[in-house]
Coordinates of C-alpha atoms in Angstrom, one line a residue:
X1 CA -126.9 -62.3 -13.0
X2 CA -125.2 -58.5 -14.1
X3 CA -121.9 -58.0 -15.2
X4 CA -121.1 -61.1 -13.7
X5 CA -121.1 -62.7 -17.1
X6 CA -117.7 -60.1 -18.0
X7 CA -115.6 -61.2 -15.9
X8 CA -114.6 -63.8 -13.5
X9 CA -112.5 -61.4 -10.9
X10 CA -114.3 -57.8 -11.3
X11 CA -118.1 -59.3 -10.5
X12 CA -120.0 -57.4 -7.8
X13 CA -120.8 -59.0 -4.7
X14 CA -123.9 -59.4 -3.3
X15 CA -126.0 -59.4 -6.3
X16 CA -129.3 -61.9 -6.8
X17 CA -130.2 -62.9 -9.7
X18 CA -133.8 -61.9 -10.7
X19 CA -136.5 -65.1 -9.2
X20 CA -136.9 -67.5 -11.5
X21 CA -139.9 -68.5 -13.4
X22 CA -142.0 -71.9 -13.0
X23 CA -141.2 -72.4 -16.9
X24 CA -138.4 -74.7 -17.5
X25 CA -135.2 -72.8 -18.9
X26 CA -134.7 -72.3 -22.6
X27 CA -131.8 -73.7 -23.6
X28 CA -128.8 -71.6 -23.5
X29 CA -130.8 -68.5 -21.9
X30 CA -129.3 -68.6 -18.6
X31 CA -127.0 -65.1 -18.1
X32 CA -125.1 -67.1 -15.7
X33 CA -123.4 -69.3 -18.3
X34 CA -121.2 -66.8 -20.0
X35 CA -119.6 -66.3 -16.7
X36 CA -119.6 -70.2 -16.1
X37 CA -117.8 -70.9 -19.0
X38 CA -114.9 -68.0 -18.5
X39 CA -115.2 -69.3 -14.8
X40 CA -114.2 -72.9 -16.0
X41 CA -111.8 -72.2 -18.8
X42 CA -109.8 -70.3 -15.9
X43 CA -110.2 -73.0 -13.8
X44 CA -109.2 -75.6 -16.4
X45 CA -106.0 -74.0 -17.3
X46 CA -104.7 -73.4 -13.9
X47 CA -106.2 -77.1 -13.2
X48 CA -104.3 -78.5 -15.8
X49 CA -100.9 -76.9 -14.9
X50 CA -101.0 -77.6 -11.5
X51 CA -101.4 -81.0 -12.4
X52 CA -98.6 -81.2 -14.9
X53 CA -96.3 -79.7 -11.8
X54 CA -97.7 -82.2 -10.1
X55 CA -96.8 -84.9 -12.8
X56 CA -93.3 -82.8 -12.5
X57 CA -93.5 -83.4 -8.8
X58 CA -93.9 -87.2 -8.8
X59 CA -90.9 -87.5 -11.6
X60 CA -88.9 -85.6 -9.7
X61 CA -89.4 -88.6 -6.5
X62 CA -88.9 -91.0 -9.1
X63 CA -85.6 -89.3 -10.4
X64 CA -84.2 -89.0 -7.1
X65 CA -85.6 -91.5 -4.8
X66 CA -87.1 -94.4 -7.3
X67 CA -89.8 -96.5 -5.8
X68 CA -87.9 -98.0 -3.0
X69 CA -87.7 -97.8 0.7
X70 CA -87.4 -93.9 0.8
X71 CA -90.0 -93.3 -0.9
X72 CA -92.1 -95.6 0.9
X73 CA -91.1 -93.3 4.5
X74 CA -91.9 -89.9 2.7
X75 CA -95.1 -90.9 1.3
X76 CA -96.9 -92.2 4.7
X77 CA -95.7 -88.8 6.0
X78 CA -97.5 -87.8 2.9
X79 CA -101.1 -89.5 4.4
X80 CA -100.7 -86.0 6.2
X81 CA -101.4 -83.9 3.5
X82 CA -103.4 -86.1 1.5
X83 CA -105.8 -86.0 4.4
X84 CA -105.8 -82.2 5.2
X85 CA -106.4 -81.5 1.4
X86 CA -109.7 -83.9 1.5
X87 CA -110.9 -82.5 4.9
X88 CA -109.7 -78.7 4.8
X89 CA -109.8 -77.5 0.8
X90 CA -110.9 -80.1 -1.2
X91 CA -114.2 -81.5 0.1
X92 CA -115.2 -81.1 3.9
X93 CA -114.6 -77.2 4.8
X94 CA -115.5 -76.5 1.2
X95 CA -119.0 -78.2 1.5
X96 CA -119.6 -76.3 4.6
X97 CA -117.9 -72.9 3.7
X98 CA -119.3 -72.3 0.4
X99 CA -122.9 -72.4 1.3
X100 CA -122.2 -70.7 4.4
X101 CA -120.8 -67.9 2.3
X102 CA -123.8 -68.2 -0.6
X103 CA -126.5 -68.0 2.0
X104 CA -124.4 -64.6 3.7
X105 CA -124.5 -63.2 0.3
X106 CA -128.4 -63.9 -0.4
X107 CA -129.3 -62.6 3.0
X108 CA -127.0 -59.6 2.4
X109 CA -128.7 -59.3 -0.9
X110 CA -132.1 -59.4 0.5
X111 CA -131.4 -56.4 2.7
X112 CA -130.0 -57.9 6.5
X113 CA -129.3 -55.1 8.7
X114 CA -126.6 -56.6 10.1
X115 CA -123.9 -57.6 7.3
X116 CA -123.9 -61.5 7.5
X117 CA -120.9 -61.8 5.9
X118 CA -118.8 -59.9 8.2
X119 CA -120.4 -62.1 10.9
X120 CA -119.9 -65.1 9.7
X121 CA -116.1 -64.5 9.3
X122 CA -115.7 -63.1 12.7
X123 CA -117.4 -66.4 14.2
X124 CA -115.4 -69.1 11.9
X125 CA -111.7 -68.0 10.8
X126 CA -110.4 -67.5 14.6
X127 CA -112.3 -70.8 15.7
X128 CA -110.8 -72.5 12.7
X129 CA -107.7 -71.3 13.4
X130 CA -107.1 -72.1 16.6
X131 CA -108.7 -75.5 15.8
X132 CA -106.1 -76.6 13.2
X133 CA -102.8 -75.4 14.7
X134 CA -103.8 -77.5 17.7
X135 CA -104.2 -80.4 15.5
X136 CA -100.8 -79.7 13.8
X137 CA -99.1 -79.8 16.8
X138 CA -100.6 -82.8 18.1
X139 CA -99.7 -84.7 14.9
X140 CA -96.3 -83.7 15.4
X141 CA -96.1 -84.2 18.9
X142 CA -97.3 -87.8 17.8
X143 CA -95.7 -88.6 14.5
X144 CA -93.8 -92.1 15.8
X145 CA -97.4 -93.3 17.0
X146 CA -98.9 -92.0 13.6
X147 CA -96.2 -94.0 11.5
X148 CA -96.3 -97.0 13.9
X149 CA -100.7 -97.0 13.2
X150 CA -100.3 -95.8 9.2
X151 CA -97.9 -98.2 8.2
X152 CA -96.2 -101.3 11.1
X153 CA -94.6 -102.7 8.0
X154 CA -91.8 -100.4 7.8
X155 CA -88.4 -101.9 8.1
X156 CA -87.7 -98.7 9.3
X157 CA -89.7 -96.0 10.6
X158 CA -87.7 -93.4 11.7
X159 CA -87.6 -91.2 8.2
X160 CA -91.3 -91.6 7.8
X161 CA -91.4 -89.4 11.4
X162 CA -89.2 -87.5 10.2
X163 CA -91.0 -86.6 7.3
X164 CA -94.3 -86.6 8.7
X165 CA -92.8 -84.0 11.5
X166 CA -92.2 -81.3 8.6
X167 CA -95.7 -82.6 6.6
X168 CA -98.0 -82.1 9.5
X169 CA -97.2 -78.3 9.4
X170 CA -99.7 -78.4 6.7
X171 CA -103.0 -78.8 8.9
X172 CA -103.0 -75.6 9.5
X173 CA -101.7 -73.7 6.1
X174 CA -104.2 -76.1 4.6
X175 CA -107.1 -75.1 7.4
X176 CA -106.6 -71.3 5.9
X177 CA -106.3 -72.1 2.4
X178 CA -109.2 -73.8 2.2
X179 CA -110.7 -71.4 3.7
X180 CA -109.9 -68.6 1.3
X181 CA -110.6 -70.7 -1.0
X182 CA -114.6 -71.4 0.1
X183 CA -115.4 -67.6 0.7
X184 CA -113.2 -66.5 -2.7
X185 CA -115.4 -69.2 -4.6
X186 CA -118.5 -68.1 -2.6
X187 CA -118.2 -64.8 -4.2
X188 CA -117.3 -65.9 -7.4
X189 CA -113.6 -65.3 -7.6
X190 CA -111.8 -68.5 -9.1
X191 CA -108.6 -67.3 -10.2
X192 CA -106.7 -67.7 -6.9
X193 CA -108.2 -70.6 -5.6
X194 CA -107.4 -72.8 -8.8
X195 CA -103.8 -71.4 -9.1
X196 CA -103.0 -73.2 -5.1
X197 CA -102.1 -76.5 -6.6
X198 CA -99.5 -74.5 -9.3
X199 CA -98.0 -72.9 -5.7
X200 CA -98.1 -76.0 -3.8
X201 CA -96.3 -78.4 -6.3
X202 CA -93.7 -75.6 -7.3
X203 CA -92.3 -75.4 -3.4
X204 CA -92.3 -78.8 -3.4
X205 CA -90.3 -79.0 -6.8
X206 CA -87.8 -76.6 -6.1
X207 CA -87.3 -78.0 -2.4
X208 CA -86.3 -81.3 -4.1
X209 CA -84.3 -80.2 -6.6
X210 CA -82.4 -77.8 -4.7
X211 CA -82.0 -79.7 -0.9
X212 CA -82.6 -83.8 -2.0
X213 CA -78.9 -83.9 -2.7
X214 CA -78.2 -83.2 1.0
X215 CA -80.8 -84.1 3.4
X216 CA -82.6 -87.0 0.8
X217 CA -86.4 -87.3 0.5
X218 CA -86.8 -84.9 3.6
X219 CA -86.4 -82.5 1.3
X220 CA -89.9 -83.1 -0.2
X221 CA -90.9 -83.2 3.3
X222 CA -90.0 -79.6 3.8
X223 CA -91.5 -78.6 0.1
X224 CA -95.1 -79.7 1.4
X225 CA -94.4 -77.2 4.4
X226 CA -93.2 -74.4 2.4
X227 CA -96.0 -75.1 -0.5
X228 CA -98.6 -75.0 2.1
X229 CA -97.2 -71.6 3.0
X230 CA -97.4 -70.6 -0.7
X231 CA -101.2 -71.6 -0.9
X232 CA -102.0 -69.0 1.4
X233 CA -99.9 -66.1 0.3
X234 CA -101.2 -66.3 -3.1
X235 CA -105.3 -66.1 -2.0
X236 CA -104.5 -63.7 0.9
X237 CA -104.9 -60.5 -0.9
X238 CA -107.5 -61.3 -3.2
X239 CA -109.8 -62.5 -0.1
X240 CA -108.3 -59.0 2.1
X241 CA -110.0 -57.1 -1.0
X242 CA -113.0 -58.7 -1.4
X243 CA -113.8 -58.1 2.5
X244 CA -112.9 -54.7 3.0
X245 CA -114.6 -54.4 -0.4
X246 CA -117.4 -55.8 1.4
X247 CA -116.5 -54.2 4.5
X248 CA -117.2 -50.7 3.2
X249 CA -120.2 -51.4 0.9
X250 CA -122.0 -53.8 4.4
X251 CA -124.7 -52.0 6.7
X252 CA -123.8 -51.3 10.1
X253 CA -122.6 -53.8 11.9
X254 CA -124.2 -52.8 15.3
X255 CA -127.6 -53.6 13.7
X256 CA -130.1 -57.0 14.8
X257 CA -129.7 -59.7 11.5
X258 CA -129.0 -63.3 10.9
X259 CA -126.1 -65.1 13.2
X260 CA -123.0 -66.9 12.2
X261 CA -124.3 -70.0 13.6
X262 CA -127.6 -70.1 11.5
X263 CA -125.4 -70.0 8.2
X264 CA -123.1 -72.8 9.7
X265 CA -124.0 -74.8 12.2
X266 CA -121.7 -77.3 14.1
X267 CA -123.8 -80.3 12.6
X268 CA -123.2 -79.0 9.5
X269 CA -119.7 -78.7 10.2
X270 CA -119.7 -82.0 11.6
X271 CA -121.0 -84.3 9.1
X272 CA -119.1 -82.9 6.5
X273 CA -115.6 -83.3 7.9
X274 CA -116.7 -87.3 8.8
X275 CA -117.8 -87.9 5.5
X276 CA -114.5 -86.1 3.9
X277 CA -112.3 -87.9 7.0
X278 CA -114.1 -91.1 6.2
X279 CA -113.6 -90.9 2.3
X280 CA -110.1 -90.1 2.9
X281 CA -109.4 -93.1 4.9
X282 CA -109.7 -95.4 1.8
X283 CA -105.8 -93.9 1.6
X284 CA -105.2 -95.1 4.9
X285 CA -106.7 -98.6 4.3
X286 CA -104.4 -98.5 1.1
X287 CA -101.1 -97.8 3.0
X288 CA -102.2 -99.9 5.7
X289 CA -102.3 -103.0 3.4
X290 CA -99.5 -102.1 1.2
X291 CA -96.9 -101.9 4.1
X292 CA -97.4 -105.6 4.4
X293 CA -95.9 -105.8 0.7
X294 CA -92.7 -106.0 -0.4
X295 CA -90.6 -102.4 -0.5
X296 CA -91.6 -100.3 -3.1
X297 CA -95.6 -101.6 -2.9
X298 CA -97.1 -98.3 -1.6
X299 CA -94.8 -96.1 -4.5
X300 CA -96.3 -97.9 -7.1
X301 CA -99.8 -98.1 -5.9
X302 CA -99.0 -93.6 -4.9
X303 CA -97.6 -93.5 -8.8
X304 CA -100.7 -95.0 -10.0
X305 CA -103.0 -93.4 -8.7
X306 CA -101.3 -89.7 -9.2
X307 CA -102.1 -90.3 -13.1
X308 CA -105.4 -92.2 -13.1
X309 CA -106.5 -89.1 -11.1
X310 CA -105.6 -86.4 -13.3
X311 CA -109.2 -87.4 -15.5
X312 CA -111.4 -87.3 -12.1
X313 CA -109.9 -83.8 -11.4
X314 CA -109.9 -82.2 -14.7
X315 CA -114.1 -83.8 -14.3
X316 CA -114.5 -82.2 -10.9
X317 CA -113.3 -78.7 -12.3
X318 CA -116.6 -77.8 -13.4
X319 CA -118.6 -79.0 -9.9
X320 CA -116.3 -76.9 -8.6
X321 CA -117.2 -73.8 -10.4
X322 CA -121.0 -74.7 -10.4
X323 CA -120.9 -75.6 -5.9
X324 CA -121.4 -71.8 -5.3
X325 CA -124.1 -71.5 -8.4
X326 CA -126.0 -74.5 -6.9
X327 CA -126.0 -73.4 -3.0
X328 CA -127.2 -69.8 -4.3
X329 CA -130.0 -71.5 -6.2
X330 CA -130.9 -73.0 -3.0
X331 CA -130.3 -70.1 -0.9
X332 CA -133.0 -68.6 -2.7
X333 CA -135.4 -71.6 -3.1
X334 CA -135.0 -72.0 -6.7
X335 CA -134.9 -75.7 -6.8
X336 CA -135.5 -75.9 -10.3
X337 CA -132.4 -74.0 -11.5
X338 CA -130.2 -76.0 -9.2
X339 CA -131.5 -79.4 -10.5
X340 CA -131.0 -79.0 -13.9
X341 CA -127.3 -77.5 -13.1
X342 CA -126.4 -80.9 -11.5
X343 CA -128.0 -82.8 -13.7
X344 CA -125.9 -81.1 -16.5
X345 CA -122.8 -81.1 -14.5
X346 CA -123.0 -85.1 -14.1
X347 CA -123.0 -85.8 -17.5
X348 CA -120.4 -83.8 -18.5
X349 CA -118.4 -85.3 -15.6
X350 CA -119.1 -88.2 -16.1
X351 CA -117.8 -88.1 -20.2
X352 CA -114.6 -86.4 -19.6
X353 CA -113.8 -88.9 -16.6
X354 CA -114.4 -91.6 -18.7
X355 CA -112.5 -90.3 -21.7
X356 CA -109.7 -90.3 -19.4
X357 CA -110.9 -93.4 -18.0
X358 CA -110.3 -94.6 -21.8
X359 CA -106.7 -93.2 -22.5
X360 CA -105.4 -94.1 -19.5
X361 CA -106.2 -98.2 -19.5
X362 CA -105.1 -98.1 -23.4
X363 CA -102.1 -96.4 -23.0
X364 CA -101.3 -97.2 -19.8
X365 CA -97.5 -98.8 -20.3
X366 CA -96.6 -95.8 -22.5
X367 CA -97.7 -92.9 -19.9
X368 CA -96.0 -94.7 -16.9
X369 CA -92.6 -94.9 -18.9
X370 CA -93.1 -91.7 -20.6
X371 CA -93.6 -89.7 -16.7
X372 CA -91.2 -91.4 -14.6
X373 CA -89.2 -94.2 -16.3
X374 CA -85.4 -92.5 -16.0
X375 CA -82.9 -92.1 -13.1
X376 CA -83.7 -94.5 -9.9
X377 CA -87.4 -95.5 -11.5
X378 CA -86.5 -98.8 -13.4
X379 CA -88.3 -100.9 -16.5
X380 CA -89.8 -103.3 -13.7
X381 CA -91.0 -100.4 -11.9
X382 CA -92.7 -99.4 -14.7
X383 CA -94.5 -102.0 -15.6
X384 CA -95.9 -102.8 -12.3
X385 CA -97.4 -99.3 -12.1
X386 CA -98.8 -99.7 -15.1
X387 CA -100.7 -102.4 -14.3
X388 CA -101.8 -101.5 -11.2
X389 CA -103.2 -98.2 -13.0
X390 CA -105.2 -100.2 -15.2
X391 CA -107.0 -101.2 -12.5
X392 CA -107.4 -98.5 -10.3
X393 CA -109.1 -96.5 -13.1
X394 CA -111.9 -98.5 -12.9
X395 CA -112.8 -96.9 -10.3
X396 CA -112.7 -93.3 -11.6
X397 CA -116.2 -92.5 -13.0
X398 CA -117.3 -93.8 -9.0
X399 CA -114.8 -91.0 -7.8
X400 CA -116.4 -88.6 -9.9
X401 CA -119.9 -89.7 -9.1
X402 CA -118.9 -89.4 -5.1
X403 CA -117.4 -86.0 -5.5
X404 CA -120.2 -84.8 -7.9
X405 CA -122.9 -86.0 -5.9
X406 CA -121.6 -85.4 -2.5
X407 CA -121.6 -81.4 -3.5
X408 CA -125.4 -81.8 -4.0
X409 CA -126.2 -83.0 -0.4
X410 CA -124.1 -79.9 1.1
X411 CA -125.1 -77.5 -1.4
X412 CA -128.0 -76.4 0.4
X413 CA -126.1 -75.7 3.6
X414 CA -128.2 -78.2 6.1
X415 CA -126.9 -81.1 8.2
X416 CA -127.3 -84.3 6.7
X417 CA -125.9 -88.1 8.1
X418 CA -126.5 -89.7 4.4
X419 CA -123.3 -88.9 2.6
X420 CA -121.3 -90.4 5.7
X421 CA -123.3 -93.5 5.5
X422 CA -122.8 -93.9 1.9
X423 CA -118.9 -93.7 2.5
X424 CA -118.8 -96.0 5.4
X425 CA -120.7 -98.5 3.4
X426 CA -117.9 -98.2 0.7
X427 CA -114.5 -98.0 3.1
X428 CA -116.4 -101.1 4.7
X429 CA -116.5 -102.9 1.0
X430 CA -112.9 -101.4 0.4
X431 CA -111.6 -102.8 3.4
X432 CA -113.3 -106.3 3.3
X433 CA -112.3 -106.4 -0.6
X434 CA -108.7 -105.7 -0.2
X435 CA -108.0 -108.1 3.0
X436 CA -109.4 -110.7 0.8
X437 CA -107.4 -109.6 -2.4
X438 CA -103.8 -108.4 -1.5
X439 CA -103.4 -112.0 -0.8
X440 CA -104.2 -113.2 -4.4
X441 CA -102.9 -110.0 -6.2
X442 CA -101.0 -108.1 -4.4
X443 CA -100.9 -103.9 -4.6
X444 CA -103.6 -104.6 -7.6
X445 CA -106.1 -106.5 -5.3
X446 CA -105.5 -103.4 -2.9
X447 CA -106.3 -101.2 -6.5
X448 CA -109.5 -103.1 -7.1
X449 CA -110.4 -102.9 -3.8
X450 CA -110.4 -99.0 -3.7
X451 CA -112.6 -99.1 -7.5
X452 CA -115.0 -101.8 -5.7
X453 CA -115.6 -99.6 -2.5
X454 CA -116.1 -95.9 -4.1
X455 CA -118.3 -97.8 -7.0
X456 CA -120.5 -99.0 -4.2
X457 CA -120.9 -95.1 -2.2
X458 CA -121.4 -93.6 -5.6
X459 CA -124.2 -96.2 -6.3
X460 CA -125.7 -95.4 -2.5
X461 CA -125.5 -91.3 -3.1
X462 CA -127.6 -91.8 -6.3
X463 CA -130.0 -94.1 -4.7
X464 CA -130.5 -91.5 -1.9
X465 CA -131.0 -88.3 -4.1
X466 CA -134.5 -86.8 -3.0
X467 CA -136.6 -83.9 -1.9
X468 CA -133.9 -83.0 1.3
X469 CA -131.0 -82.0 -1.5
X470 CA -131.2 -81.3 -4.9
X471 CA -133.8 -84.0 -6.6
X472 CA -132.4 -84.8 -9.6
X473 CA -134.3 -86.8 -12.1
X474 CA -131.7 -90.6 -10.9
X475 CA -133.2 -92.5 -14.1
X476 CA -132.8 -89.6 -16.3
X477 CA -129.0 -89.4 -15.2
X478 CA -128.3 -93.4 -15.5
X479 CA -129.5 -93.8 -19.1
X480 CA -127.1 -90.5 -20.1
X481 CA -124.1 -92.4 -18.4
X482 CA -124.7 -95.5 -20.2
X483 CA -123.9 -93.6 -23.0
X484 CA -120.3 -92.7 -22.4
X485 CA -119.6 -96.0 -20.6
X486 CA -120.4 -97.9 -24.2
X487 CA -118.2 -95.0 -25.7
X488 CA -115.0 -95.9 -23.1
X489 CA -115.6 -100.0 -23.8
X490 CA -115.2 -99.4 -27.6
X491 CA -112.6 -96.8 -26.9
X492 CA -110.5 -98.4 -24.9
X493 CA -110.5 -101.6 -26.8
X494 CA -109.6 -99.8 -30.3
X495 CA -106.8 -97.8 -28.2
X496 CA -105.1 -100.3 -26.7
X497 CA -104.9 -102.5 -30.1
X498 CA -103.1 -99.5 -32.4
X499 CA -100.9 -98.6 -29.0
X500 CA -99.3 -102.2 -28.8
X501 CA -98.2 -102.0 -32.6
X502 CA -96.3 -99.1 -32.2
X503 CA -92.5 -99.4 -30.4
X504 CA -91.7 -95.7 -29.8
X505 CA -93.6 -95.0 -25.7
X506 CA -94.3 -91.5 -27.6
X507 CA -95.7 -93.0 -30.6
X508 CA -97.6 -95.0 -29.0
X509 CA -99.1 -92.9 -26.8
X510 CA -100.0 -90.7 -29.6
X511 CA -101.7 -93.4 -31.5
X512 CA -103.3 -94.5 -28.9
X513 CA -105.0 -91.3 -27.1
X514 CA -106.0 -90.2 -30.8
X515 CA -107.3 -93.2 -31.2
X516 CA -109.4 -93.4 -28.3
X517 CA -110.8 -89.8 -28.1
X518 CA -112.3 -90.9 -32.5
X519 CA -113.9 -93.9 -31.6
X520 CA -115.0 -92.2 -28.1
X521 CA -116.8 -89.4 -30.0
X522 CA -118.4 -91.1 -32.9
X523 CA -119.9 -93.6 -30.3
X524 CA -121.3 -90.6 -28.5
X525 CA -122.1 -88.7 -31.3
X526 CA -123.8 -92.3 -32.9
X527 CA -126.0 -92.4 -29.5
X528 CA -126.8 -88.7 -29.3
X529 CA -125.4 -88.2 -26.0
X530 CA -126.9 -85.1 -24.5
X531 CA -123.7 -83.8 -21.9
X532 CA -122.2 -82.9 -24.9
X533 CA -124.7 -80.7 -26.7
X534 CA -123.1 -77.9 -25.0
X535 CA -119.8 -78.6 -25.7
X536 CA -120.1 -79.0 -29.9
X537 CA -122.7 -75.9 -29.4
X538 CA -119.3 -74.4 -28.1
X539 CA -117.6 -75.5 -30.8
X540 CA -119.7 -74.4 -33.5
X541 CA -120.0 -70.7 -32.2
X542 CA -116.4 -70.3 -31.9
X543 CA -116.0 -71.9 -35.5
X544 CA -118.3 -69.8 -37.0
X545 CA -116.7 -66.4 -35.3
X546 CA -113.2 -67.5 -36.7
X547 CA -115.2 -67.7 -40.1
X548 CA -116.5 -64.5 -40.1
X549 CA -113.2 -63.0 -38.9
X550 CA -111.6 -64.6 -41.4

């Protein structure tokens, strides 16, 4: 990887590594490991910062508006940026653009006469701006109809309509932000893309604290609009520098060469966007079912999800960093390197999310009390939210596996409808179980439907891995995932038991989470889990270096 192993933000674009041999790579010999470790570390720090600010944002909403009708109205409007995030930043657009830019960079490195990167930008960016701007205007014009469809049970939809008029602007800004993120990640620039949620949440938090006393929950909706603009501004300079540098080094643009449609066809875009939209429809189903429950049900579900999703976000961080690596390997025909990378990612991501799942289930009441129980958020809200969060956490492994596996399906830059079919099966399960369970268990039934539906999707995606994507060894992956699942069961039991014997919420959380971590790692060590071997080697290496320094 030449100098890409030395700096996350100063690596030269377009360099192609030497072709891999047919032999299995020697453990730890991959020259990209150093680069990936640094990129993952920087992404982790900024992801954690964004998650912390996300919790501060939710704390501000809970403090000013509690878990009542006003918050429910805003959360209905917040459906637009949630869907836009999935379609335009995290899943849909990234799955189409990262492989396309990776292929363009690989072709440039192979000596294409016409610069494929420049052709791709010229063909795709203007179309994206026009399409996302048009959709934003349509959503603003149809805000009353949209609110009625999303939450027909709201007692007073006017507030939700006002908020939707503001949040709909994010379709345009999120489209630009997602484009910048995908292009920068393909060029192996990770700092600016990882920082977008830091600035997004800063925009919302600032608007709430400054404007909420005067404008109520509409201030949060305005913060969403401002945060979307900040997401673009924080990335634009870095992308501009990268593209202008590419332009200076690029071949003659008037020469013949691969066209942009060959790099990213309409079928590819259609499959990834439809998959992302289908996946995000889980949220639409939840909001629809919860709108008929007593006031606060949507809020309880939202707060529970936001806290429980933190382990999932951290677990998928590595997959986000390695997606360009897998896409580049497939573009160069190195299937074995791509398979090895995906299998390692699945194992490590599974361990991380299951450790977080143990903490969430064992310490749910303490977590919610520490984070939200103040101002308008009452003790009853804490009890209800904690109960929902424990049920929702049962599906975290499924969410993580879906997020990791679907990257493997789309990393080759080819159109494939199988992920959409798998997600459709999961959505059908979510809708069916939710409709049945909501009458029995209320909002907890909705959370159970979410967990069951996404787990079904993960199972179908695993069964469908084969030669048309990254041909991972499914039995081997499942055999390794059984080990952290066993560790989760043991750690959750011990952590919950220890936490329940401590009265103070902070002390109970500290005792419970420490117990969970100790038992989890002990069981993994006893079962000889391979996923954490790279972590153990890194810790051992760092310890030796510190020992030599002192």
